[in-house]
Coordinates of C-alpha atoms in Angstrom, one line a residue:
X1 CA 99.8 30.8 42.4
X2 CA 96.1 30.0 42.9
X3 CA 94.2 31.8 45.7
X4 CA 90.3 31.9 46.4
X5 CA 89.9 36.0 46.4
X6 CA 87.0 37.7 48.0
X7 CA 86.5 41.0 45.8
X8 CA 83.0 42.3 48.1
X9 CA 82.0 41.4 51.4
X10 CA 78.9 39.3 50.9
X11 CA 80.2 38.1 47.5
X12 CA 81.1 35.3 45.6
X13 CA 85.0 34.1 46.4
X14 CA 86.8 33.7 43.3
X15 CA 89.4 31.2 42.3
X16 CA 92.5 33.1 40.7
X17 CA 96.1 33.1 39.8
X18 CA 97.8 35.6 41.7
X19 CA 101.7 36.3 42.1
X20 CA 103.2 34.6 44.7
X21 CA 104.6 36.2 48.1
X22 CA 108.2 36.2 48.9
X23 CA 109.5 36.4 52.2
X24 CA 110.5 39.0 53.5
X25 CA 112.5 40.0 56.5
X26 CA 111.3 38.3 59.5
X27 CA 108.9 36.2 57.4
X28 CA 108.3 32.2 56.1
X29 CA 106.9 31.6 52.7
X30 CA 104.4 28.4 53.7
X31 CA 103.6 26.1 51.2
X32 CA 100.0 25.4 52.3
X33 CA 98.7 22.1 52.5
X34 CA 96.0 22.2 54.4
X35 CA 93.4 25.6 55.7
X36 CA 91.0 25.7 59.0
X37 CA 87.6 27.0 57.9
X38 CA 86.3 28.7 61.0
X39 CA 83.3 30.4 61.4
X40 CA 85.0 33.4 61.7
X41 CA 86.0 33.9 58.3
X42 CA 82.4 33.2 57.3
X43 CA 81.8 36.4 58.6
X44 CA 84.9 38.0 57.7
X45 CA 83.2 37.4 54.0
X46 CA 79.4 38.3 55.0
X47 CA 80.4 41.7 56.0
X48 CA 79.8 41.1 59.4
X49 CA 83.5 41.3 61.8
X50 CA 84.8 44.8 61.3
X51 CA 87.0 44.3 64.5
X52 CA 89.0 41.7 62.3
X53 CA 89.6 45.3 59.8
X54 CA 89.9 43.7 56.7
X55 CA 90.9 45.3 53.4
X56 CA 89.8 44.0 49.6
X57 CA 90.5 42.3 47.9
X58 CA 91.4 39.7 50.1
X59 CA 92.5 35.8 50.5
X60 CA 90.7 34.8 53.6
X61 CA 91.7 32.0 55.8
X62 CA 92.7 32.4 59.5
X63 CA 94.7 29.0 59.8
X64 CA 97.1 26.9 58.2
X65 CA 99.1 24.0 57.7
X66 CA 102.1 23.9 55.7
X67 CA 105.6 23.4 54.4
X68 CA 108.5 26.0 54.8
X69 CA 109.8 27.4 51.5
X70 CA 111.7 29.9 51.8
X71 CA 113.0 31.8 55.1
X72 CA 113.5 35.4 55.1
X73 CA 116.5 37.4 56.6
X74 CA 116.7 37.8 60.5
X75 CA 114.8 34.5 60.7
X76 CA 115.8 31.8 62.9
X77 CA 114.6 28.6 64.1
X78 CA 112.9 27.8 61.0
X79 CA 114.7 26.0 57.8
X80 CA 113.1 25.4 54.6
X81 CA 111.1 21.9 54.6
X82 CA 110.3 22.2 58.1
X83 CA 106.6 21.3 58.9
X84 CA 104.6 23.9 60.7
X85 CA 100.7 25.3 61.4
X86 CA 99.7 28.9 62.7
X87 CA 97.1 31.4 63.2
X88 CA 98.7 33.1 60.4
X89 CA 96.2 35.7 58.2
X90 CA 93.2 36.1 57.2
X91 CA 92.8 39.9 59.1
X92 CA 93.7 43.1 58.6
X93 CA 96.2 43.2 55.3
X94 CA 97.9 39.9 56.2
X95 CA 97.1 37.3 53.3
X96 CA 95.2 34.3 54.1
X97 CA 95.5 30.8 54.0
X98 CA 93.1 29.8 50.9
X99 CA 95.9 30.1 48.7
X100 CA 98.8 28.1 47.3
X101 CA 101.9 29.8 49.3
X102 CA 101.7 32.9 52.2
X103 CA 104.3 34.8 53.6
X104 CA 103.7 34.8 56.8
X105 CA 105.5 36.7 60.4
X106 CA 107.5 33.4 61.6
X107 CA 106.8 34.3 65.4
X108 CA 103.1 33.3 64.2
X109 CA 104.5 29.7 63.7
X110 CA 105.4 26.4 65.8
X111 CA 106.7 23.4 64.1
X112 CA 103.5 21.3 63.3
X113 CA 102.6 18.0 66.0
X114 CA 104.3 15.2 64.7
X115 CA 101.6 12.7 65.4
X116 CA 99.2 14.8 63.5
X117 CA 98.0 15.1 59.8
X118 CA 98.5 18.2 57.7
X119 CA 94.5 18.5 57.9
X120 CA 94.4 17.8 61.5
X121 CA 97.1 20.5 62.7
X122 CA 95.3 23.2 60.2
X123 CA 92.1 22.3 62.3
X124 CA 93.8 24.0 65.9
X125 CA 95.3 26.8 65.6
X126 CA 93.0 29.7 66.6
X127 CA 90.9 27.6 68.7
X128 CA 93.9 26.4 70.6
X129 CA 95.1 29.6 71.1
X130 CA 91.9 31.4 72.4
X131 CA 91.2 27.8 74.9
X132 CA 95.0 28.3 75.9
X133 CA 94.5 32.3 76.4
X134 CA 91.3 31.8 78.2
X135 CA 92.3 29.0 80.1
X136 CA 95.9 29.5 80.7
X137 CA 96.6 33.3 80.3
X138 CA 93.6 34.5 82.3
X139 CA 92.0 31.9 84.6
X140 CA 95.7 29.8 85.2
X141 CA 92.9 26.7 85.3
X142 CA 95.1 23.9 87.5
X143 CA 94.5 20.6 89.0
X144 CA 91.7 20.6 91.2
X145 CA 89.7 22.8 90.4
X146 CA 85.7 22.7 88.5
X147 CA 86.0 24.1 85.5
X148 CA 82.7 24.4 83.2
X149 CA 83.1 25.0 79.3
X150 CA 79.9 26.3 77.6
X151 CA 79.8 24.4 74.0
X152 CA 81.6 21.6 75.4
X153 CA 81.8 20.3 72.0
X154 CA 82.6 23.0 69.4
X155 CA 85.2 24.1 67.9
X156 CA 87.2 26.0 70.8
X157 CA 85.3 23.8 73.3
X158 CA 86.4 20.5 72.7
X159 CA 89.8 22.2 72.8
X160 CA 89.4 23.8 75.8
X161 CA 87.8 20.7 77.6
X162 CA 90.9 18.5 76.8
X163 CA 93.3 21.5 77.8
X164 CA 91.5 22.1 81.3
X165 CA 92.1 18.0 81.5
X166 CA 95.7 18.2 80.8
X167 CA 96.1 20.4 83.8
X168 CA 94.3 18.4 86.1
X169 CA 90.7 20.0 86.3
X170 CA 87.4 18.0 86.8
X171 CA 85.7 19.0 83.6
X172 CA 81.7 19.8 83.1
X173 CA 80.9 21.1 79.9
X174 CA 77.1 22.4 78.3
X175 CA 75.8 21.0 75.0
X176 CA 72.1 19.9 73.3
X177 CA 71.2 16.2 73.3
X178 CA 73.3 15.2 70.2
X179 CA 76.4 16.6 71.3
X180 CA 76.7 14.8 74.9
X181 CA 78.7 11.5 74.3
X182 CA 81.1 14.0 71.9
X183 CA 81.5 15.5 75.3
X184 CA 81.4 12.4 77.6
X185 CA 84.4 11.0 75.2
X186 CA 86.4 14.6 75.5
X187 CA 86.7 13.4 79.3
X188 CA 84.3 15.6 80.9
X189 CA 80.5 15.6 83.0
X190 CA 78.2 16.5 79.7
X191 CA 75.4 18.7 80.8
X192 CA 72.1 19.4 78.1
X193 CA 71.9 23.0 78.6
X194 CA 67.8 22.8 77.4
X195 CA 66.8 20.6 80.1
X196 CA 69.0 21.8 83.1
X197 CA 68.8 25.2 84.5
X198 CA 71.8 27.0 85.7
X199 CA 71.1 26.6 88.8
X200 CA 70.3 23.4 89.2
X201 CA 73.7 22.1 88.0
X202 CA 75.8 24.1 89.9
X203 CA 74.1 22.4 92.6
X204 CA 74.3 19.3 91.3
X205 CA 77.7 19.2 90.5
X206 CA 79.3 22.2 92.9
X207 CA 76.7 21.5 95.9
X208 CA 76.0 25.5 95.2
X209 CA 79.4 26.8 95.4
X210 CA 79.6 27.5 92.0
X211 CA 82.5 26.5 89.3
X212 CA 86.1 27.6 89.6
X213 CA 86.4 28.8 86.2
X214 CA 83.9 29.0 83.6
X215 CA 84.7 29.4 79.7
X216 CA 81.6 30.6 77.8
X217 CA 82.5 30.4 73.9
X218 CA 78.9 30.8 72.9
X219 CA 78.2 34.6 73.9
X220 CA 75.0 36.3 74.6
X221 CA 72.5 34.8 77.1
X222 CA 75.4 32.1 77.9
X223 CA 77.5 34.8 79.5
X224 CA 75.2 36.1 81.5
X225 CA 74.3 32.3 82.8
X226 CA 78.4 32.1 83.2
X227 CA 78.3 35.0 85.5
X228 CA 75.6 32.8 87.6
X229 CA 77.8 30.1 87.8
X230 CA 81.2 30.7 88.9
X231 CA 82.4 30.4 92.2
X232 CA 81.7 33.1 95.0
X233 CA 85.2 35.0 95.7
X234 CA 87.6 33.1 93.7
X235 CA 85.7 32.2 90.8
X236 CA 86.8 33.5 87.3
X237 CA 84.5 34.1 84.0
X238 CA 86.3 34.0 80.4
X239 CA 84.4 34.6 77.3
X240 CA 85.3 34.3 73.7
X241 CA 82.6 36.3 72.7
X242 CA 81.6 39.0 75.0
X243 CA 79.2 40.9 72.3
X244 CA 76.4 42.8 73.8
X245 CA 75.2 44.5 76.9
X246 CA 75.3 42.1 79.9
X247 CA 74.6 43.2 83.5
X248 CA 77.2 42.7 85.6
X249 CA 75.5 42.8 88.8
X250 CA 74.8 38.9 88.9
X251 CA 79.3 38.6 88.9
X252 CA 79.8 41.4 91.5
X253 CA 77.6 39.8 93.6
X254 CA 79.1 36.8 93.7
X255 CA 82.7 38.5 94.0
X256 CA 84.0 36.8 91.4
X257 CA 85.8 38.3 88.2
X258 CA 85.7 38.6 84.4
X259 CA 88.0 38.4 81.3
X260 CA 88.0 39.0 77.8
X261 CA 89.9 37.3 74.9
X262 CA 90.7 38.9 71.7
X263 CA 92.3 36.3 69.7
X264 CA 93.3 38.6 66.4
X265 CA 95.2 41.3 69.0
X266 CA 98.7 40.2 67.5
X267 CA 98.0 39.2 64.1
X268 CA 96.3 43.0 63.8
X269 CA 98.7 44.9 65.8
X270 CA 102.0 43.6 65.7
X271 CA 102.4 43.0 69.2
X272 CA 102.7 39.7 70.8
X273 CA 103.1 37.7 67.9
X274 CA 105.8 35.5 69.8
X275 CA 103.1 34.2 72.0
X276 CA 100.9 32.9 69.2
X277 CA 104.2 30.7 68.5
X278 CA 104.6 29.7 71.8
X279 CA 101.1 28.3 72.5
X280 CA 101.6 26.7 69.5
X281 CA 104.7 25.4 70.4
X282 CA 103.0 23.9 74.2
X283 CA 99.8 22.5 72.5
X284 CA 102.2 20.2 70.2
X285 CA 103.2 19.0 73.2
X286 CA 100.2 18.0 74.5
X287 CA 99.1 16.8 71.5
X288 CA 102.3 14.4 70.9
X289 CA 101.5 13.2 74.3
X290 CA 98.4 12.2 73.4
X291 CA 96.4 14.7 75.7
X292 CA 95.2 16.7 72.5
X293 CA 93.1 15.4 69.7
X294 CA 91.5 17.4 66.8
X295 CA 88.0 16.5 65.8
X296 CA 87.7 17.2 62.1
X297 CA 84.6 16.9 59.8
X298 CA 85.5 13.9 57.5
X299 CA 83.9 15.5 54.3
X300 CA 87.0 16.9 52.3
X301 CA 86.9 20.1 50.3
X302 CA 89.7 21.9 47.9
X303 CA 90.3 25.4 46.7
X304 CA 87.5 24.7 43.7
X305 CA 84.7 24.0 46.4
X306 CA 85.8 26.8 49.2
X307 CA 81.9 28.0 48.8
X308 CA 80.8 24.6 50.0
X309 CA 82.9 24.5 53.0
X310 CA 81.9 28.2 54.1
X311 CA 78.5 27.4 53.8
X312 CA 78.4 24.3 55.6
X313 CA 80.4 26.1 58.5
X314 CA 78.1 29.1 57.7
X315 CA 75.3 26.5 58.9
X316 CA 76.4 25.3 61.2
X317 CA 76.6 21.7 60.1
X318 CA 79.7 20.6 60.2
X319 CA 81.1 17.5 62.3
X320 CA 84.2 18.8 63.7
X321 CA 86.3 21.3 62.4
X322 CA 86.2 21.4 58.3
X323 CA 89.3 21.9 56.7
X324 CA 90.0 22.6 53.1
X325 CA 92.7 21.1 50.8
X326 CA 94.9 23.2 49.5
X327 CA 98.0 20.5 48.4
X328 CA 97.4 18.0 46.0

């Protein structure tokens, strides 16, 4: 099969013809049609995200949409030409999704939204899951309450914005100037993050109180404004990307609490790898029922032009998630 291999981190990724996976027990073998480029794997390839512990060579490429093959023994559930998407590789040894076929752990999988495309399912799958973990796992966000997503409009924020909607929050969310009606359409209160201080929209929008959850997926100076922001007592802090030293005196003073996400936990351990599927399995749900749409950068890439779509993501240029084509 053909599969984009990176040989050196911070090298070129190199089109080959590798032997294809079988499955084995308790695996799929995915027919990919479609990969998520994330920004992740951009650093995966620079060197620069040891926690994700990869080993090269490697086929990067975190998610994927696909086609079922082949099921492996002590599989079940799944049934070759099934349509499905999953946070599925990428890490660790587990192949990645810039390839023709992967064998991939079936608990990793959900059957793929039926209202979406190929490209459009590829484009959700680790966001989803670290807005769902975040949102769901950690801060249970439910119906009333003021929840305030930093990056309102990237790739795991205009996820979580929608999600927090779905479960009956008022939404606020932080963004620049040219990412506020992306926001305003998601549903929720945009706020320009250059031109309004932390405090004054908390007490613009909370009269002071502070937010009931806040979802920082930026990281660095944005987490400690997130610990300014949340709600005294009962408010709850989650944070994609707690690198750095932060002071947490600004959180204990206000009583309020703080957790972590580590998105590649299962995928690297082993463990919990049935709750990747299930998220999976909930936001098709809310994306069938129209509660859940993808926002995808139209320009299309396939597995000859990989560079282009990593460096575009590298750059941060891209209009919504990019996706590569891996199908014909």
């Amino acid at each position: 099969m053909r599969a984009v291999v990176l040989e050196e981190f911070g090298g070129s990724l190199v089109l080959d013809h590798v032997d294809t996976p079988q499955a084995a027990s308790g695996q799929v073998l995915v027919r990919v049609e479609a990969s998520g480029v994330n920004p992740l794997d951009t650093k995966i390839r620079a060197g620069k995200a040891a926690h994700a512990r990869n080993r090269l060579p490697a086929v990067l490429g975190l998610d994927l949409a696909g086609v079922v093959e082949q099921v492996g023994p002590g599989v079940g559930g799944f049934q070759t030409g099934d349509e499905v998407y999953g946070l599925t590789g990428g890490v660790g040894e587990l192949q990645g999704s810039l390839a023709e076929y992967a064998a991939v752990d079936a608990r990793l999988l959900a059957r793929k939204p039926k209202s979406l495309s190929m490209r459009e399912a590829a484009a959700l799958p680790l966001v989803a899951i670290t807005a769902w973990e975040g949102l769901v796992d950690r801060a249970a966000v439910a119906a009333g309450q003021k929840v305030l997503i930093h990056g309102g409009a990237g790739g795991i924020g205009h996820v979580a914005v929608q999600i927090s909607r779905a479960r009956g929050a008022e939404v606020f969310a932080t963004g620049g100037t040219e990412s506020l009606e992306t926001i305003r359409g998601l549903g929720a209160t945009p706020i320009d993050y250059r031109s309004t201080t932390v405090e004054d929209y908390v007490d613009r929008y909370t009269a002071g109180d502070g937010f009931d959850v806040v979802f920082d997926t930026i990281g660095g100076t944005t987490l400690d404004d997130s610990f300014a922001a949340v709600r005294t007592y009962t408010g709850h802090v989650v944070s994609a990307l707690g690198w750095g030293t932060h002071s947490l005196a600004p959180l204990s003073f206000r009583g309020a609490s703080y957790s972590g996400i580590f998105t590649l936990l299962p995928m690297l351990t082993g463990q919990g790898r049935e709750h990747h599927g299930q998220i999976l399995r909930e936001v098709a749900a809310l994306v069938d029922a129209g509660a859940l749409t993808p926002l995808l950068d139209d320009r299309v890439f396939g597995l000859d032009d990989v560079d282009q779509a990593h460096a575009l993501v590298a750059a941060g240029k891209g209009k919504g998630k990019v996706v590569v084509n891996i199908g014909d």
